[in-house]
C-alpha positions as protocol buffer text, in pm:
chain_id: "A"
residue {
  index: 1
  type: ALA
  ca { x: -801 y: -20 z: 2543 }
}
residue {
  index: 2
  type: ALA
  ca { x: -961 y: -327 z: 2701 }
}
residue {
  index: 3
  type: ARG
  ca { x: -753 y: -280 z: 3016 }
}
residue {
  index: 4
  type: ASP
  ca { x: -855 y: 88 z: 3036 }
}
residue {
  index: 5
  type: LEU
  ca { x: -1219 y: -25 z: 3029 }
}
residue {
  index: 6
  type: LYS
  ca { x: -1142 y: -288 z: 3295 }
}
residue {
  index: 7
  type: LEU
  ca { x: -1238 y: -570 z: 3058 }
}
residue {
  index: 8
  type: ARG
  ca { x: -1091 y: -912 z: 3131 }
}
residue {
  index: 9
  type: ILE
  ca { x: -964 y: -1130 z: 2848 }
}
residue {
  index: 10
  type: PRO
  ca { x: -1121 y: -1381 z: 2774 }
}
residue {
  index: 11
  type: GLU
  ca { x: -1389 y: -1353 z: 3044 }
}
residue {
  index: 12
  type: ASP
  ca { x: -1536 y: -1027 z: 2908 }
}
residue {
  index: 13
  type: LEU
  ca { x: -1376 y: -1002 z: 2563 }
}
residue {
  index: 14
  type: SER
  ca { x: -1227 y: -1261 z: 2327 }
}
residue {
  index: 15
  type: ILE
  ca { x: -942 y: -1153 z: 2100 }
}
residue {
  index: 16
  type: VAL
  ca { x: -813 y: -1329 z: 1786 }
}
residue {
  index: 17
  type: GLY
  ca { x: -509 y: -1212 z: 1592 }
}
residue {
  index: 18
  type: PHE
  ca { x: -371 y: -1299 z: 1250 }
}
residue {
  index: 19
  type: ASP
  ca { x: -42 y: -1479 z: 1183 }
}
residue {
  index: 20
  type: ASP
  ca { x: 110 y: -1709 z: 1440 }
}
residue {
  index: 21
  type: SER
  ca { x: 419 y: -1519 z: 1551 }
}
residue {
  index: 22
  type: ARG
  ca { x: 617 y: -1603 z: 1863 }
}
residue {
  index: 23
  type: TRP
  ca { x: 475 y: -1289 z: 2024 }
}
residue {
  index: 24
  type: ALA
  ca { x: 126 y: -1437 z: 2006 }
}
residue {
  index: 25
  type: GLN
  ca { x: 244 y: -1737 z: 2207 }
}
residue {
  index: 26
  type: ILE
  ca { x: 422 y: -1542 z: 2482 }
}
residue {
  index: 27
  type: MET
  ca { x: 159 y: -1270 z: 2536 }
}
residue {
  index: 28
  type: GLN
  ca { x: -43 y: -1284 z: 2856 }
}
residue {
  index: 29
  type: PRO
  ca { x: -293 y: -1427 z: 2792 }
}
residue {
  index: 30
  type: ALA
  ca { x: -154 y: -1620 z: 2493 }
}
residue {
  index: 31
  type: LEU
  ca { x: -323 y: -1488 z: 2178 }
}
residue {
  index: 32
  type: SER
  ca { x: -553 y: -1710 z: 1971 }
}
residue {
  index: 33
  type: VAL
  ca { x: -472 y: -1659 z: 1603 }
}
residue {
  index: 34
  type: VAL
  ca { x: -563 y: -1743 z: 1247 }
}
residue {
  index: 35
  type: ALA
  ca { x: -241 y: -1903 z: 1119 }
}
residue {
  index: 36
  type: GLN
  ca { x: -136 y: -1901 z: 755 }
}
residue {
  index: 37
  type: PRO
  ca { x: 66 y: -2178 z: 590 }
}
residue {
  index: 38
  type: VAL
  ca { x: 387 y: -1972 z: 573 }
}
residue {
  index: 39
  type: TYR
  ca { x: 591 y: -2220 z: 368 }
}
residue {
  index: 40
  type: GLU
  ca { x: 312 y: -2273 z: 115 }
}
residue {
  index: 41
  type: LEU
  ca { x: 254 y: -1897 z: 94 }
}
residue {
  index: 42
  type: GLY
  ca { x: 622 y: -1831 z: 16 }
}
residue {
  index: 43
  type: PHE
  ca { x: 644 y: -2121 z: -229 }
}
residue {
  index: 44
  type: THR
  ca { x: 335 y: -2001 z: -417 }
}
residue {
  index: 45
  type: ALA
  ca { x: 469 y: -1644 z: -429 }
}
residue {
  index: 46
  type: CYS
  ca { x: 801 y: -1768 z: -576 }
}
residue {
  index: 47
  type: GLU
  ca { x: 625 y: -1986 z: -833 }
}
residue {
  index: 48
  type: THR
  ca { x: 409 y: -1690 z: -938 }
}
residue {
  index: 49
  type: LEU
  ca { x: 710 y: -1459 z: -969 }
}
residue {
  index: 50
  type: LEU
  ca { x: 908 y: -1713 z: -1174 }
}
residue {
  index: 51
  type: SER
  ca { x: 609 y: -1767 z: -1401 }
}
residue {
  index: 52
  type: MET
  ca { x: 584 y: -1391 z: -1456 }
}
residue {
  index: 53
  type: LEU
  ca { x: 954 y: -1367 z: -1541 }
}
residue {
  index: 54
  type: ARG
  ca { x: 940 y: -1656 z: -1789 }
}
residue {
  index: 55
  type: ARG
  ca { x: 644 y: -1512 z: -1981 }
}
residue {
  index: 56
  type: ASP
  ca { x: 797 y: -1165 z: -2020 }
}
residue {
  index: 57
  type: ARG
  ca { x: 452 y: -1004 z: -2012 }
}
residue {
  index: 58
  type: THR
  ca { x: 208 y: -872 z: -1759 }
}
residue {
  index: 59
  type: PRO
  ca { x: 16 y: -1162 z: -1600 }
}
residue {
  index: 60
  type: GLN
  ca { x: -359 y: -1171 z: -1563 }
}
residue {
  index: 61
  type: PRO
  ca { x: -484 y: -1115 z: -1208 }
}
residue {
  index: 62
  type: THR
  ca { x: -549 y: -1443 z: -1031 }
}
residue {
  index: 63
  type: SER
  ca { x: -686 y: -1538 z: -695 }
}
residue {
  index: 64
  type: ILE
  ca { x: -513 y: -1806 z: -489 }
}
residue {
  index: 65
  type: ARG
  ca { x: -669 y: -1938 z: -170 }
}
residue {
  index: 66
  type: LEU
  ca { x: -463 y: -2111 z: 94 }
}
residue {
  index: 67
  type: ALA
  ca { x: -612 y: -2290 z: 392 }
}
residue {
  index: 68
  type: THR
  ca { x: -574 y: -2125 z: 732 }
}
residue {
  index: 69
  type: THR
  ca { x: -594 y: -2275 z: 1079 }
}
residue {
  index: 70
  type: LEU
  ca { x: -750 y: -2136 z: 1394 }
}
residue {
  index: 71
  type: VAL
  ca { x: -503 y: -2180 z: 1681 }
}
residue {
  index: 72
  type: LYS
  ca { x: -702 y: -2154 z: 2005 }
}
residue {
  index: 73
  type: ARG
  ca { x: -510 y: -2023 z: 2303 }
}
residue {
  index: 74
  type: GLU
  ca { x: -597 y: -1830 z: 2619 }
}
residue {
  index: 75
  type: SER
  ca { x: -743 y: -1513 z: 2462 }
}
residue {
  index: 76
  type: THR
  ca { x: -1074 y: -1667 z: 2356 }
}
residue {
  index: 77
  type: ALA
  ca { x: -1364 y: -1826 z: 2541 }
}
residue {
  index: 78
  type: PRO
  ca { x: -1724 y: -1923 z: 2465 }
}
residue {
  index: 79
  type: PRO
  ca { x: -1983 y: -1649 z: 2520 }
}
residue {
  index: 80
  type: ARG
  ca { x: -2124 y: -1622 z: 2870 }
}
residue {
  index: 81
  type: GLU
  ca { x: -2480 y: -1731 z: 2938 }
}
residue {
  index: 82
  type: GLY
  ca { x: -2718 y: -1447 z: 2861 }
}
residue {
  index: 83
  type: ALA
  ca { x: -2459 y: -1253 z: 2658 }
}
residue {
  index: 84
  type: SER
  ca { x: -2593 y: -1097 z: 2341 }
}
């Protein structure tokens, strides 16, 4: 869509994706992303599942927050002077 509008990335438009896959790194321009802690996410999911199985009852809904990291690559730039 940006290409159809003749927008240049990151000069005219910054793009940030989610999850740091290999595709994000090899895209042109390389995609800036919000990366999740994949190992910690999987570990927490397994712990939660095992806890559910041990209790033999429906668990109460819980909220778990894991830290993310912004990985800056070539698809983002500061706003231009005078941009609104």
